[in-house]
């Protein structure tokens, strides 16, 4: 009715509609111009300060700097209130990335310095805790160079000359000491780190041909750091395996009487006897026979006694993988068995939930079970040698579960794989962050040395409680450094 009263013609209606549109435009412009006043400037300032704090963390002193400096961190160039996008500058982006990386390295170095000042160490040394030590480390592996591609699809590519193998770095972590070679100074530093963890025995791989000068140097340096040394023999399947073991035992007999060689008191023999590990011992089931069995009293002085214990009597601990291998060790007259592979679930012997069975089996036949714990397993190979046995470290939790399982089973020995087996990625030695390599972040470079000292301390505490509670003591748990 109102429109019919005042707008009687179509021309007047159009004029009224045009006036309403102009008024709406004016009101909208006024609102938009008012939004760019002091209140909106404060809101934009707050937003930019929040973004600056999110993308560039600052200390408390830097947060108290003037408001203009905080705004200038991410303030973009504007024209008439509209942000003008920056031009792409590759050099600026690279410099920003380098600055952020340098800042991360400074923070990591600061954490390492703080960790060295608060390093976890043990004053006591546990001779029941052994660790695999590699000297020298095989830093590189040989890889065959690929053949050139044929020019035609039906043509077979044949090399004109013999292709030379290419050396490839064989570690997924990078050591803090670099790609080192054994020296007196380096060995002393390694042995001091091992002793500070509470570890008492080094396990060296004794493979023929070995370096006698290096072995002698290690045997002389180890007692200076309150450490002992034992060997791990290596065998292969075949008819010559027993002969290989015999030759290695003959070579080892020259080192057994040295002060640095590890020996344990035997109640049955009333003497100190060495402890030796034999890798891949389960492969000797057919060729070894009963040559490791101890001779009876009426057979000890016979001329035809050709057993291996006539050459060197010791506590022989064999490497097993499957459940049936434990019975193989019993039939071959081994004194015990160990798992060696620090990869949970890869084989029966290395699976944590099976350690209670292996411990009870060993006790029922008066043998020793030695579980192998490790911080993880990470080969650099795209296709690992032993199948899917890679195990992530999970920020030290994997290492902790392995230790806790071994301690709860009240085992006599525990061996650690390893101190510096870099090709397998199972080392606890210090690492340094480097592009293309893994590291121990979050944490310092001595992270796994500290964890080892912590768990060795728990192991010693549990053994002391067991030695005080058990009466009579079970000599197969190596309490008070005594064995049956």
Coordinates of C-alpha atoms in Angstrom, one line a residue:
X1 CA 0.0 0.0 0.0
X2 CA 2.9 2.3 0.9
X3 CA 4.6 1.8 -2.4
X4 CA 1.3 2.3 -4.4
X5 CA 0.8 5.6 -2.5
X6 CA 4.2 7.2 -3.1
X7 CA 5.3 5.3 -6.2
X8 CA 2.6 5.7 -8.7
X9 CA 4.7 5.4 -11.8
X10 CA 7.5 2.9 -12.9
X11 CA 9.9 5.8 -13.2
X12 CA 9.6 6.8 -9.6
X13 CA 10.1 3.2 -8.5
X14 CA 13.4 2.9 -10.3
X15 CA 14.6 6.1 -8.8
X16 CA 13.8 4.8 -5.3
X17 CA 15.5 1.5 -5.9
X18 CA 18.6 3.3 -7.1
X19 CA 18.7 5.5 -4.0
X20 CA 18.5 2.4 -1.8
X21 CA 21.4 0.7 -3.6
X22 CA 23.6 3.9 -3.3
X23 CA 22.8 4.1 0.4
X24 CA 23.7 0.4 1.0
X25 CA 27.1 0.9 -0.8
X26 CA 27.9 4.0 1.4
X27 CA 27.1 2.1 4.6
X28 CA 29.2 -0.9 3.5
X29 CA 32.2 1.4 2.7
X30 CA 31.9 3.1 6.0
X31 CA 32.0 -0.2 7.8
X32 CA 35.1 -1.4 5.9
X33 CA 37.0 1.8 6.5
X34 CA 36.2 1.6 10.2
X35 CA 37.7 -1.9 10.3
X36 CA 41.1 -0.5 9.4
X37 CA 41.2 1.7 12.5
X38 CA 43.1 1.3 15.7
X39 CA 41.3 -1.8 16.9
X40 CA 42.0 -3.8 13.7
X41 CA 45.6 -2.7 13.8
X42 CA 45.9 -4.2 17.3
X43 CA 44.2 -7.5 16.2
X44 CA 46.6 -7.8 13.2
X45 CA 49.5 -7.0 15.5
X46 CA 48.4 -9.8 17.9
X47 CA 48.1 -12.2 15.0
X48 CA 51.5 -11.5 13.6
X49 CA 53.1 -11.8 17.1
X50 CA 51.4 -15.1 17.6
X51 CA 52.7 -16.4 14.2
X52 CA 56.2 -15.1 15.0
X53 CA 56.3 -17.1 18.3
X54 CA 55.0 -20.2 16.6
X55 CA 57.5 -20.3 13.8
X56 CA 60.5 -18.8 15.5
X57 CA 60.7 -19.8 19.2
X58 CA 62.3 -17.1 21.4
X59 CA 63.7 -17.0 24.8
X60 CA 62.1 -15.0 27.6
X61 CA 64.4 -12.0 27.1
X62 CA 63.6 -11.9 23.4
X63 CA 59.9 -12.1 24.1
X64 CA 60.2 -8.8 26.1
X65 CA 61.6 -6.9 23.1
X66 CA 59.6 -3.9 21.7
X67 CA 56.4 -4.5 19.8
X68 CA 57.8 -3.2 16.5
X69 CA 60.6 -5.8 16.4
X70 CA 58.0 -8.6 17.0
X71 CA 55.8 -7.3 14.2
X72 CA 58.8 -6.9 11.8
X73 CA 59.6 -10.6 11.9
X74 CA 56.9 -11.6 9.5
X75 CA 55.6 -8.2 8.3
X76 CA 55.0 -8.3 4.6
X77 CA 55.0 -5.4 2.2
X78 CA 51.5 -3.8 1.7
X79 CA 50.0 -1.5 -0.8
X80 CA 46.7 0.2 0.1
X81 CA 46.2 -2.4 2.8
X82 CA 46.7 -5.4 0.5
X83 CA 49.6 -7.8 1.0
X84 CA 52.0 -8.0 -1.9
X85 CA 53.5 -11.5 -2.2
X86 CA 57.3 -11.8 -2.1
X87 CA 59.2 -12.8 -5.1
X88 CA 60.7 -16.3 -5.0
X89 CA 64.4 -16.0 -4.0
X90 CA 66.2 -19.4 -3.8
X91 CA 69.2 -17.9 -2.0
X92 CA 67.1 -16.5 0.8
X93 CA 65.3 -19.8 1.3
X94 CA 68.6 -21.7 1.4
X95 CA 70.1 -19.3 3.9
X96 CA 67.0 -19.6 6.1
X97 CA 67.3 -23.4 6.0
X98 CA 71.0 -23.3 6.8
X99 CA 70.4 -20.9 9.7
X100 CA 67.7 -23.2 11.2
X101 CA 70.0 -26.2 10.8
X102 CA 72.8 -24.4 12.5
X103 CA 70.5 -23.5 15.3
X104 CA 69.5 -27.2 15.7
X105 CA 73.2 -28.2 15.8
X106 CA 73.9 -25.7 18.5
X107 CA 71.0 -27.0 20.6
X108 CA 72.2 -30.6 20.0
X109 CA 75.8 -29.6 21.1
X110 CA 74.4 -27.9 24.1
X111 CA 72.4 -31.0 25.1
X112 CA 75.5 -33.2 24.6
X113 CA 77.6 -31.0 26.8
X114 CA 74.9 -31.1 29.5
X115 CA 74.7 -34.9 29.1
X116 CA 78.5 -35.3 29.5
X117 CA 78.4 -33.3 32.7
X118 CA 75.6 -35.5 34.1
X119 CA 76.8 -38.8 32.7
X120 CA 75.5 -42.0 34.3
X121 CA 78.4 -44.2 35.4
X122 CA 79.0 -47.2 37.6
X123 CA 81.9 -47.6 40.0
X124 CA 81.5 -51.4 40.2
X125 CA 82.2 -53.8 37.3
X126 CA 80.0 -56.8 36.6
X127 CA 82.0 -59.7 35.2
X128 CA 78.7 -61.4 34.4
X129 CA 77.9 -58.8 31.7
X130 CA 79.8 -59.3 28.5
X131 CA 79.7 -57.1 25.4
X132 CA 80.7 -57.8 21.8
X133 CA 83.6 -55.6 20.6
X134 CA 84.7 -55.3 17.0
X135 CA 88.3 -54.5 16.1
X136 CA 88.8 -53.4 13.4
X137 CA 85.4 -52.3 12.1
X138 CA 84.5 -53.1 8.4
X139 CA 83.4 -49.6 7.4
X140 CA 83.0 -50.4 3.7
X141 CA 81.5 -53.2 1.7
X142 CA 82.2 -54.1 -1.9
X143 CA 79.4 -53.8 -4.4
X144 CA 79.5 -54.9 -8.0
X145 CA 79.1 -52.1 -10.5
X146 CA 76.0 -52.6 -12.8
X147 CA 76.5 -53.7 -16.4
X148 CA 75.8 -51.1 -19.1
X149 CA 72.3 -51.3 -20.6
X150 CA 72.2 -52.9 -24.1
X151 CA 71.5 -50.6 -27.1
X152 CA 68.9 -52.9 -28.6
X153 CA 66.2 -54.8 -26.7
X154 CA 67.3 -58.2 -28.1
X155 CA 71.0 -57.6 -27.4
X156 CA 72.7 -59.2 -24.4
X157 CA 75.0 -56.8 -22.6
X158 CA 78.5 -58.4 -22.1
X159 CA 81.2 -56.5 -20.2
X160 CA 84.3 -55.8 -22.3
X161 CA 86.5 -55.7 -19.2
X162 CA 86.1 -57.0 -15.7
X163 CA 84.2 -54.4 -13.6
X164 CA 85.9 -53.2 -10.5
X165 CA 83.8 -53.5 -7.3
X166 CA 82.7 -50.2 -5.8
X167 CA 83.2 -49.6 -2.0
X168 CA 80.1 -48.4 -0.2
X169 CA 79.8 -47.2 3.3
X170 CA 78.4 -50.0 5.4
X171 CA 76.7 -48.2 8.3
X172 CA 73.4 -46.4 8.8
X173 CA 74.7 -44.4 11.8
X174 CA 77.7 -42.1 11.8
X175 CA 80.2 -42.5 14.7
X176 CA 81.2 -39.4 16.8
X177 CA 84.9 -40.4 16.4
X178 CA 84.7 -40.7 12.7
X179 CA 85.6 -43.8 10.6
X180 CA 88.4 -44.8 13.0
X181 CA 91.1 -47.4 13.0
X182 CA 92.3 -49.2 16.1
X183 CA 95.0 -47.4 18.0
X184 CA 96.2 -47.3 21.6
X185 CA 94.5 -44.0 22.3
X186 CA 91.2 -45.1 20.7
X187 CA 91.2 -48.4 22.5
X188 CA 91.8 -46.7 25.8
X189 CA 88.8 -44.3 25.2
X190 CA 86.6 -47.2 24.2
X191 CA 87.6 -49.3 27.2
X192 CA 86.9 -46.4 29.6
X193 CA 83.4 -46.0 28.2
X194 CA 82.7 -49.7 28.6
X195 CA 84.1 -49.8 32.1
X196 CA 82.0 -46.7 33.1
X197 CA 78.9 -48.7 32.1
X198 CA 79.8 -51.5 34.6
X199 CA 80.6 -54.0 31.9
X200 CA 83.4 -56.4 32.8
X201 CA 84.2 -58.6 29.8
X202 CA 84.9 -57.9 26.1
X203 CA 83.9 -60.6 23.5
X204 CA 86.3 -60.4 20.5
X205 CA 85.6 -62.2 17.3
X206 CA 88.4 -64.7 16.7
X207 CA 88.5 -65.5 13.0
X208 CA 91.4 -66.9 11.2
X209 CA 93.5 -65.3 10.0
X210 CA 93.5 -62.8 12.9
X211 CA 95.8 -59.9 13.8
X212 CA 98.0 -61.2 16.6
X213 CA 99.5 -57.8 17.3
X214 CA 96.0 -56.2 17.7
X215 CA 94.8 -59.0 20.0
X216 CA 97.9 -58.8 22.1
X217 CA 97.5 -55.0 22.4
X218 CA 93.8 -55.4 23.5
X219 CA 94.8 -58.1 26.1
X220 CA 97.4 -55.7 27.5
X221 CA 95.2 -52.6 27.6
X222 CA 92.1 -54.3 29.0
X223 CA 93.4 -55.0 32.6
X224 CA 94.4 -51.3 32.9
X225 CA 90.7 -50.4 32.7
X226 CA 89.6 -53.3 34.9
X227 CA 88.3 -55.3 32.0
X228 CA 88.8 -58.9 30.8
X229 CA 88.7 -60.4 27.3
X230 CA 87.3 -63.6 25.9
X231 CA 86.9 -64.8 22.3
X232 CA 84.0 -65.9 20.0
X233 CA 85.1 -68.7 17.7
X234 CA 83.4 -68.9 14.2
X235 CA 82.6 -72.1 12.4
X236 CA 81.0 -73.1 9.1
X237 CA 79.0 -76.1 8.1
X238 CA 81.0 -78.8 6.5
X239 CA 83.5 -81.6 7.2
X240 CA 86.3 -79.1 8.0
X241 CA 84.4 -77.4 10.7
X242 CA 85.9 -79.5 13.5
X243 CA 89.4 -79.0 12.1
X244 CA 88.8 -75.2 12.0
X245 CA 87.6 -75.2 15.7
X246 CA 90.7 -77.3 16.6
X247 CA 93.0 -74.7 14.9
X248 CA 91.3 -71.8 16.6
X249 CA 91.5 -73.5 20.1
X250 CA 95.2 -74.1 19.5
X251 CA 95.8 -70.4 18.7
X252 CA 93.6 -69.3 21.7
X253 CA 95.6 -71.5 24.1
X254 CA 98.5 -69.1 23.8
X255 CA 96.4 -66.2 25.2
X256 CA 94.4 -68.1 28.0
X257 CA 97.1 -67.7 30.7
X258 CA 97.5 -64.0 30.2
X259 CA 96.1 -61.7 33.1
X260 CA 93.6 -60.0 30.8
X261 CA 91.8 -63.2 29.7
X262 CA 88.5 -63.9 31.4
X263 CA 88.3 -66.9 33.6
X264 CA 85.7 -68.0 36.2
X265 CA 86.1 -70.3 39.2
X266 CA 84.7 -73.8 38.7
X267 CA 83.5 -75.7 41.7
X268 CA 83.8 -79.1 40.0
X269 CA 87.4 -78.6 38.7
X270 CA 88.6 -76.5 41.7
X271 CA 90.3 -74.1 39.2
X272 CA 89.9 -71.0 37.1
X273 CA 88.6 -71.9 33.6
X274 CA 88.1 -69.7 30.6
X275 CA 84.7 -69.0 29.0
X276 CA 84.5 -69.3 25.2
X277 CA 81.7 -68.5 22.8
X278 CA 81.2 -70.5 19.5
X279 CA 79.2 -68.8 16.8
X280 CA 77.0 -71.0 14.6
X281 CA 77.6 -74.0 16.9
X282 CA 74.4 -75.6 15.8
X283 CA 76.0 -76.4 12.4
X284 CA 78.4 -78.8 14.1
X285 CA 75.7 -81.4 14.9
X286 CA 77.0 -84.0 12.4
X287 CA 80.8 -83.3 12.3
X288 CA 81.6 -82.5 15.9
X289 CA 80.1 -85.7 17.4
X290 CA 81.1 -86.0 21.1
X291 CA 84.5 -84.4 20.9
X292 CA 83.5 -81.7 23.4
X293 CA 82.4 -84.2 26.0
X294 CA 84.7 -84.5 29.0
X295 CA 86.6 -87.7 29.3
X296 CA 85.9 -90.1 32.2
X297 CA 88.4 -90.7 34.9
X298 CA 89.5 -94.0 33.4
X299 CA 89.9 -92.4 29.9
X300 CA 91.8 -89.3 30.7
X301 CA 95.3 -90.8 30.3
X302 CA 94.5 -92.9 27.2
X303 CA 96.6 -92.1 24.2
X304 CA 93.6 -92.2 21.9
X305 CA 91.8 -89.4 23.7
X306 CA 91.6 -86.9 20.9
X307 CA 88.7 -84.7 22.2
X308 CA 88.9 -80.9 21.9
X309 CA 88.9 -80.5 25.7
X310 CA 92.3 -82.3 25.7
X311 CA 93.6 -79.3 23.7
X312 CA 91.9 -76.6 25.8
X313 CA 89.3 -77.2 28.5
X314 CA 86.9 -74.4 29.0
X315 CA 83.2 -73.5 29.4
X316 CA 82.0 -73.7 25.8
X317 CA 78.8 -71.7 25.1
X318 CA 77.2 -72.4 21.7
X319 CA 75.2 -70.2 19.5
X320 CA 71.6 -71.4 18.8
X321 CA 68.7 -70.1 16.7
X322 CA 65.9 -72.6 16.9
X323 CA 64.2 -74.4 19.7
X324 CA 65.7 -77.8 18.7
X325 CA 69.2 -76.3 18.8
X326 CA 69.2 -76.3 22.6
X327 CA 68.9 -80.1 22.6
X328 CA 71.7 -80.2 20.0
X329 CA 74.0 -78.3 22.4
X330 CA 73.2 -80.7 25.1
X331 CA 74.0 -83.7 22.9
X332 CA 77.3 -82.1 21.8
X333 CA 78.3 -81.6 25.4
X334 CA 78.3 -77.8 25.4
X335 CA 78.2 -76.1 28.7
X336 CA 75.6 -73.5 27.7
X337 CA 74.1 -71.6 24.8
X338 CA 73.4 -68.0 23.8
X339 CA 71.1 -66.3 21.3
X340 CA 73.5 -63.7 19.8
X341 CA 70.9 -62.0 17.5
X342 CA 69.5 -58.9 19.2
X343 CA 66.3 -59.0 17.1
X344 CA 63.1 -59.9 19.0
X345 CA 60.9 -62.3 17.1
X346 CA 63.4 -63.1 14.3
X347 CA 64.2 -66.6 15.5
X348 CA 63.1 -68.7 18.5
X349 CA 66.2 -68.0 20.6
X350 CA 66.1 -64.2 20.2
X351 CA 62.4 -63.9 21.1
X352 CA 62.0 -62.5 24.6
X353 CA 59.0 -64.5 25.6
X354 CA 61.0 -67.8 24.9
X355 CA 63.8 -67.0 27.3
X356 CA 62.0 -68.4 30.3
X357 CA 61.7 -71.8 28.5
X358 CA 65.4 -71.7 27.5
X359 CA 66.4 -70.9 31.1
X360 CA 64.4 -73.8 32.5
X361 CA 65.8 -76.1 29.8
X362 CA 69.3 -75.1 30.7
X363 CA 68.8 -75.6 34.4
X364 CA 67.2 -79.0 33.9
X365 CA 70.4 -80.2 32.1
X366 CA 72.9 -78.3 34.2
X367 CA 73.7 -75.8 31.5
X368 CA 74.0 -72.0 31.1
X369 CA 71.6 -69.9 29.1
X370 CA 73.1 -66.5 28.1
X371 CA 70.5 -64.1 26.5
X372 CA 71.7 -61.4 24.1
X373 CA 70.3 -57.9 24.5
X374 CA 70.7 -55.0 22.1
X375 CA 69.4 -51.5 21.5
X376 CA 68.1 -52.4 18.0
X377 CA 69.1 -53.7 14.6
X378 CA 69.5 -51.6 11.5
X379 CA 71.5 -52.7 8.5
X380 CA 72.1 -50.3 5.7
X381 CA 71.3 -52.9 3.0
X382 CA 68.1 -52.4 1.1
X383 CA 67.6 -56.1 1.3
X384 CA 69.0 -57.3 4.7
X385 CA 71.2 -60.4 4.7
X386 CA 69.1 -62.3 7.3
X387 CA 65.6 -61.3 6.1
X388 CA 63.2 -59.0 8.0
X389 CA 65.1 -58.6 11.3
X390 CA 65.4 -54.8 11.4
X391 CA 64.3 -53.5 14.8
X392 CA 63.7 -49.8 15.6
X393 CA 65.2 -48.5 18.8
X394 CA 62.0 -46.8 19.9
X395 CA 63.9 -44.1 21.8
X396 CA 65.5 -46.7 24.1
X397 CA 62.3 -48.6 25.0
X398 CA 63.3 -51.7 22.9
X399 CA 66.6 -51.9 24.8
X400 CA 64.8 -51.6 28.1
X401 CA 62.3 -54.4 27.5
X402 CA 65.2 -56.8 26.5
X403 CA 67.1 -56.0 29.7
X404 CA 64.0 -56.2 31.9
X405 CA 63.2 -59.7 30.5
X406 CA 66.7 -61.0 31.0
X407 CA 66.8 -59.7 34.6
X408 CA 63.5 -61.2 35.5
X409 CA 64.7 -64.7 34.3
X410 CA 67.6 -64.5 36.7
X411 CA 70.2 -65.6 34.2
X412 CA 73.9 -66.1 35.0
X413 CA 75.4 -64.1 32.1
X414 CA 74.1 -61.4 29.9
X415 CA 75.9 -60.4 26.7
X416 CA 75.3 -57.1 24.8
X417 CA 75.3 -56.8 21.1
X418 CA 77.2 -54.6 20.7
X419 CA 79.6 -51.8 21.5
X420 CA 80.7 -50.9 18.0
X421 CA 79.1 -53.3 15.4
X422 CA 78.3 -50.5 13.1
X423 CA 77.4 -52.6 10.0
X424 CA 74.6 -54.2 12.0
X425 CA 73.4 -51.0 13.5
X426 CA 73.4 -52.5 17.0
X427 CA 76.1 -50.3 18.6
X428 CA 75.8 -48.3 21.8
X429 CA 78.8 -46.2 21.0
X430 CA 78.5 -42.4 20.6
X431 CA 77.1 -41.1 17.3
X432 CA 76.9 -37.6 15.8
X433 CA 74.0 -36.2 13.7
X434 CA 74.9 -36.1 10.0
X435 CA 72.9 -35.7 6.8
X436 CA 71.8 -39.1 5.4
X437 CA 72.4 -41.0 8.7
X438 CA 70.4 -41.9 11.7
X439 CA 71.2 -40.6 15.2
X440 CA 70.0 -41.0 18.8
X441 CA 67.6 -37.9 18.8
X442 CA 65.8 -37.1 21.0
X443 CA 68.7 -37.4 23.4
X444 CA 72.5 -36.9 23.6
X445 CA 75.2 -38.9 21.8
X446 CA 75.9 -40.9 25.0
X447 CA 72.3 -41.9 25.3
X448 CA 72.8 -45.7 25.1
X449 CA 75.9 -45.7 27.2
X450 CA 73.8 -44.1 30.0
X451 CA 71.0 -46.6 29.5
X452 CA 73.5 -49.5 29.6
X453 CA 74.9 -48.2 32.9
X454 CA 71.4 -47.9 34.3
X455 CA 70.4 -51.5 33.4
X456 CA 73.7 -53.0 34.5
X457 CA 73.1 -51.3 37.9
X458 CA 69.6 -52.9 38.0
X459 CA 71.1 -56.3 37.1
X460 CA 73.7 -56.1 39.9
X461 CA 71.1 -55.1 42.4
X462 CA 68.9 -58.0 41.5
X463 CA 71.8 -60.5 41.7
X464 CA 72.8 -59.2 45.1
X465 CA 69.2 -59.7 46.4
X466 CA 69.2 -63.2 44.9
X467 CA 72.6 -64.1 46.4
X468 CA 71.3 -63.1 49.8
X469 CA 68.0 -64.9 49.5
X470 CA 69.0 -68.2 47.9
X471 CA 70.3 -70.8 50.2
X472 CA 72.1 -72.9 49.1
X473 CA 73.1 -70.8 46.1
X474 CA 72.6 -72.0 42.6
X475 CA 76.0 -72.1 41.0
X476 CA 74.5 -72.2 37.5
X477 CA 73.4 -68.5 38.0
X478 CA 77.0 -67.5 38.4
X479 CA 76.4 -65.8 41.8
X480 CA 79.6 -64.6 43.5
X481 CA 81.5 -65.3 40.2
X482 CA 81.3 -69.1 40.8
X483 CA 80.1 -71.7 38.4
X484 CA 79.6 -75.4 38.7

